[in-house]
XYZ file of C-alpha atoms in Angstrom:
318
model
C -28.093 11.758 6.432
C -29.616 15.004 5.256
C -31.992 15.219 2.336
C -32.296 18.118 -0.031
C -35.854 19.373 -0.492
C -37.638 17.917 -3.490
C -37.176 20.435 -6.301
C -40.415 21.623 -7.816
C -40.746 21.518 -11.572
C -44.087 23.335 -11.621
C -46.676 24.684 -9.188
C -48.138 21.185 -8.781
C -45.410 18.693 -9.526
C -41.804 17.918 -8.535
C -39.151 18.234 -11.205
C -39.240 15.529 -13.888
C -36.145 13.314 -13.631
C -37.081 10.146 -15.515
C -38.194 9.230 -18.995
C -41.670 8.249 -17.830
C -42.332 11.402 -15.791
C -43.645 13.418 -18.744
C -46.190 10.694 -19.611
C -47.470 10.566 -16.033
C -47.690 14.356 -15.823
C -49.507 14.565 -19.161
C -52.221 12.177 -17.956
C -52.455 14.021 -14.632
C -52.860 17.433 -16.282
C -55.453 16.122 -18.760
C -57.556 14.795 -15.874
C -56.954 17.968 -13.852
C -58.060 20.421 -16.557
C -60.923 18.143 -17.531
C -62.141 18.258 -13.920
C -61.797 22.058 -13.842
C -63.817 22.318 -17.057
C -66.489 19.941 -15.779
C -66.733 21.755 -12.449
C -67.435 25.129 -14.000
C -69.476 23.549 -16.818
C -71.839 22.051 -14.225
C -71.794 24.627 -11.443
C -72.440 27.743 -13.553
C -75.602 26.351 -15.268
C -76.782 24.868 -11.974
C -76.707 28.209 -10.165
C -78.232 29.915 -13.205
C -81.146 27.455 -13.233
C -81.602 27.770 -9.458
C -82.021 31.490 -9.842
C -83.902 31.454 -13.161
C -86.552 28.923 -12.095
C -86.803 29.614 -8.382
C -90.310 29.740 -6.922
C -91.443 33.359 -6.736
C -95.095 33.134 -5.622
C -97.409 30.567 -4.030
C -99.191 30.243 -7.391
C -96.106 28.959 -9.220
C -96.572 25.345 -10.323
C -94.046 22.617 -11.063
C -93.621 21.625 -14.724
C -95.563 18.550 -15.802
C -92.611 17.177 -17.814
C -91.601 13.851 -16.179
C -88.579 12.913 -18.280
C -86.708 13.481 -21.530
C -85.429 10.446 -23.425
C -82.987 12.525 -25.466
C -81.587 14.123 -22.324
C -81.218 10.772 -20.541
C -79.383 9.295 -23.535
C -77.184 12.373 -23.694
C -76.101 12.286 -20.027
C -75.361 8.568 -20.357
C -73.514 8.524 -23.669
C -71.440 11.713 -23.308
C -69.901 10.829 -19.894
C -69.208 7.286 -21.170
C -67.296 8.687 -24.145
C -65.325 11.001 -21.839
C -64.433 8.171 -19.441
C -63.255 5.979 -22.350
C -61.150 8.882 -23.656
C -59.534 9.335 -20.216
C -58.809 5.598 -20.126
C -56.770 5.839 -23.310
C -54.996 8.984 -22.051
C -53.672 6.977 -19.087
C -53.127 3.707 -20.938
C -49.875 4.724 -22.651
C -48.232 5.823 -19.399
C -49.505 2.721 -17.608
C -48.049 0.401 -20.235
C -44.728 2.264 -20.189
C -44.560 1.956 -16.406
C -45.548 -1.716 -16.392
C -43.148 -3.209 -18.933
C -39.428 -2.812 -18.274
C -37.076 -2.723 -21.279
C -35.296 -6.008 -21.961
C -31.877 -4.410 -21.332
C -32.817 -3.017 -17.918
C -30.214 -3.472 -15.166
C -31.696 -5.392 -12.231
C -31.139 -4.230 -8.645
C -32.415 -6.352 -5.771
C -34.240 -4.125 -3.274
C -35.095 -5.145 0.272
C -37.228 -3.088 2.641
C -37.388 -3.554 6.393
C -38.116 -1.359 9.394
C -36.699 1.252 8.791
C -34.189 1.018 5.972
C -33.702 0.168 2.322
C -31.023 -2.246 1.108
C -29.917 -2.398 -2.534
C -27.869 -5.250 -4.018
C -26.284 -4.546 -7.412
C -25.451 -7.050 -10.180
C -21.795 -7.402 -9.070
C -22.786 -8.113 -5.434
C -22.136 -4.609 -4.110
C -24.636 -3.622 -1.444
C -25.722 -0.175 -0.286
C -28.017 0.806 2.573
C -30.342 3.803 2.282
C -28.508 4.928 -0.856
C -29.665 3.908 -4.315
C -26.989 4.591 -6.909
C -27.952 4.362 -10.589
C -26.372 5.376 -13.883
C -27.944 8.140 -15.953
C -29.765 7.210 -19.187
C -29.880 3.494 -18.392
C -33.095 1.613 -17.558
C -33.094 0.122 -14.072
C -35.463 -2.579 -12.863
C -35.945 -3.027 -9.118
C -36.941 -6.466 -7.839
C -38.363 -5.726 -4.418
C -39.465 -7.598 -1.323
C -39.973 -6.836 2.354
C -38.530 -8.640 5.380
C -41.263 -7.600 7.786
C -44.304 -5.442 6.999
C -45.801 -3.671 4.003
C -43.676 -0.782 2.705
C -44.000 1.341 -0.426
C -41.197 2.578 -2.707
C -41.751 6.105 -4.004
C -39.437 8.521 -5.819
C -41.497 11.661 -6.575
C -39.101 13.032 -9.215
C -39.210 9.732 -11.134
C -43.035 9.446 -10.781
C -42.687 5.801 -9.756
C -44.347 4.109 -6.791
C -44.840 0.459 -5.912
C -45.789 -1.470 -2.780
C -43.083 -3.699 -1.283
C -44.781 -6.764 0.135
C -43.511 -9.409 2.582
C -43.355 -12.916 1.124
C -43.585 -11.900 -2.536
C -41.709 -9.945 -5.190
C -42.899 -6.760 -6.831
C -41.070 -4.912 -9.594
C -40.678 -1.360 -10.776
C -38.510 0.253 -13.416
C -37.321 3.724 -14.360
C -34.682 5.452 -16.460
C -33.206 8.505 -14.764
C -32.384 11.244 -17.259
C -30.881 13.911 -14.975
C -27.563 13.681 -13.116
C -28.572 14.743 -9.637
C -29.544 13.510 -6.188
C -33.131 13.038 -5.119
C -35.148 11.397 -2.357
C -36.741 7.970 -1.956
C -39.681 7.764 0.467
C -41.677 4.982 2.064
C -45.341 5.883 1.572
C -46.914 3.044 3.577
C -47.040 3.529 7.338
C -44.764 0.791 8.660
C -44.152 1.618 12.319
C -42.942 4.337 14.656
C -39.838 4.983 12.525
C -41.794 5.277 9.261
C -41.077 8.974 8.773
C -37.320 8.263 8.924
C -37.474 5.504 6.300
C -35.952 7.568 3.516
C -32.998 7.054 1.213
C -30.951 9.106 -1.193
C -31.013 8.355 -4.892
C -27.763 9.253 -6.654
C -27.865 9.476 -10.439
C -24.383 9.420 -11.993
C -22.715 9.231 -15.348
C -21.910 5.634 -16.313
C -18.144 6.096 -15.669
C -18.775 7.512 -12.177
C -21.211 4.672 -11.455
C -18.624 2.074 -12.479
C -16.053 3.769 -10.223
C -18.523 3.753 -7.316
C -19.054 0.022 -7.763
C -15.288 -0.496 -7.620
C -14.324 1.875 -4.802
C -17.536 2.859 -3.010
C -16.666 6.529 -3.538
C -18.881 8.992 -5.318
C -17.530 11.986 -7.242
C -16.434 14.658 -4.776
C -16.436 12.362 -1.749
C -13.633 13.395 0.661
C -11.388 10.847 2.357
C -12.684 10.731 5.946
C -11.021 9.716 9.191
C -12.571 6.513 10.642
C -14.636 8.288 13.315
C -15.885 10.857 10.774
C -16.874 8.072 8.397
C -18.586 6.313 11.316
C -20.545 9.482 12.112
C -21.701 9.617 8.516
C -22.654 5.933 8.556
C -24.586 6.422 11.808
C -27.253 8.302 9.851
C -26.837 6.846 6.365
C -27.232 3.281 7.709
C -30.223 4.311 9.863
C -28.519 3.575 13.204
C -30.070 6.859 14.361
C -33.606 5.487 14.039
C -33.039 3.135 17.003
C -30.028 4.548 18.924
C -29.768 8.026 20.415
C -26.588 9.994 21.129
C -27.856 11.847 24.196
C -29.001 9.012 26.442
C -32.634 9.135 25.283
C -34.243 5.690 25.401
C -35.550 4.562 22.006
C -35.734 1.088 20.454
C -32.069 0.291 21.151
C -29.549 1.352 23.807
C -28.177 4.879 23.497
C -24.621 5.247 22.191
C -23.879 7.881 24.847
C -21.093 6.499 27.029
C -21.702 3.029 25.591
C -18.102 2.033 24.857
C -16.503 0.469 27.937
C -19.850 0.083 29.715
C -20.956 -3.316 31.059
C -24.219 -4.403 29.467
C -26.617 -6.936 30.994
C -28.421 -9.198 28.529
C -31.859 -10.769 28.389
C -30.426 -14.235 29.140
C -28.908 -13.005 32.417
C -25.309 -12.811 31.176
C -23.292 -9.618 30.849
C -20.292 -8.309 28.914
C -18.220 -5.184 28.525
C -18.834 -3.135 25.399
C -15.618 -3.351 23.384
C -14.666 -3.652 19.722
C -15.622 -7.345 19.552
C -19.017 -6.782 21.187
C -19.932 -3.967 18.760
C -18.829 -6.024 15.783
C -20.877 -8.999 16.985
C -23.890 -6.749 17.584
C -23.691 -5.460 13.998
C -23.342 -8.869 12.388
C -25.322 -11.074 14.821
C -27.639 -8.665 16.654
C -29.860 -11.325 18.228
C -26.985 -13.224 19.832
C -26.816 -10.837 22.790
C -29.962 -8.777 23.337
C -29.653 -6.058 25.958
C -32.070 -6.544 28.835
C -35.184 -4.430 28.507
C -34.930 -3.894 24.732
C -36.743 -5.757 21.921
C -34.738 -8.003 19.556
C -35.593 -5.946 16.471
C -32.188 -4.900 15.164
C -31.524 -6.223 11.637
C -28.202 -7.849 10.813
C -25.664 -5.831 8.848
C -23.810 -8.955 7.704
C -22.956 -8.404 4.041
C -24.169 -4.792 4.221
C -21.106 -3.213 5.812
C -17.550 -3.405 4.553
C -14.765 -4.115 7.043
C -13.637 -0.483 7.021
C -17.218 0.628 7.705
C -17.475 -1.657 10.751
C -14.174 -0.221 12.016
C -15.478 3.295 11.351
C -18.671 2.732 13.359
C -16.638 1.339 16.259
C -14.348 4.376 16.100
C -17.337 6.721 16.149
C -19.101 4.966 19.055
C -15.889 5.409 21.076
C -16.194 9.176 20.638
C -19.807 9.446 21.866
C -19.420 10.405 25.527
């Protein structure tokens, strides 16, 4: 799966593509320009005083003034007022990000090394592709199957840790019909940098059609092996299986079909359609000797035609 570069909306920030993005950016820019003002407001007088009151001769004496009550009150009260003001600048955005609208559509989100799985209200499941309708609030109910991950969509300005053994939530309302990128921002293992997903924002009618048919607007009808090639990357098979014989976390697909594999329990079997199907749905049933049993199950995540497509593609990898 290829990802388009994140489109910049300004010199500092990615493009705004959700209803909350402007609130987050406003708070960020207030703090940014406040810091710029404070930097120059402190540095310029400091260097002036260094030069103005530097010691010029050995007869210069230090002032006998030990403190100034008015000055001490001033440098305590003024920063306190500024900090309180910054708190209220960020409070509105924080509250907006924390409380999902009552009519938000819930999508169950599961993170595991190194893929994202999304389960929609009608039971449809997608892997490494989050599909949402435009102008509709979406609430993600997230958990992790293994280690700590973090869900982050820069264009939406939303980020939330995904924790094993508990649920965390996050909501957004996409307001631009376009594709963008979802990143994991918590180091989760050697495949962390590949743990990305596409976010597709569609009109409501196109979203409903995708739920029914699995096809997005403009999707061509692919031959099975071509669809399998596409699934190889979109379902993150490429994070553990190479195509050129390179040893990674799982056996390479190069010349795999028809080969006799030896398993950790001492048994062996020829790689055929049934073996590949079993490996996708019950990956720990036959673990290839010398490889860790880390492959997640794709039971419920792949449609029958997608399993057939992956088998067709593996046959072509020589």
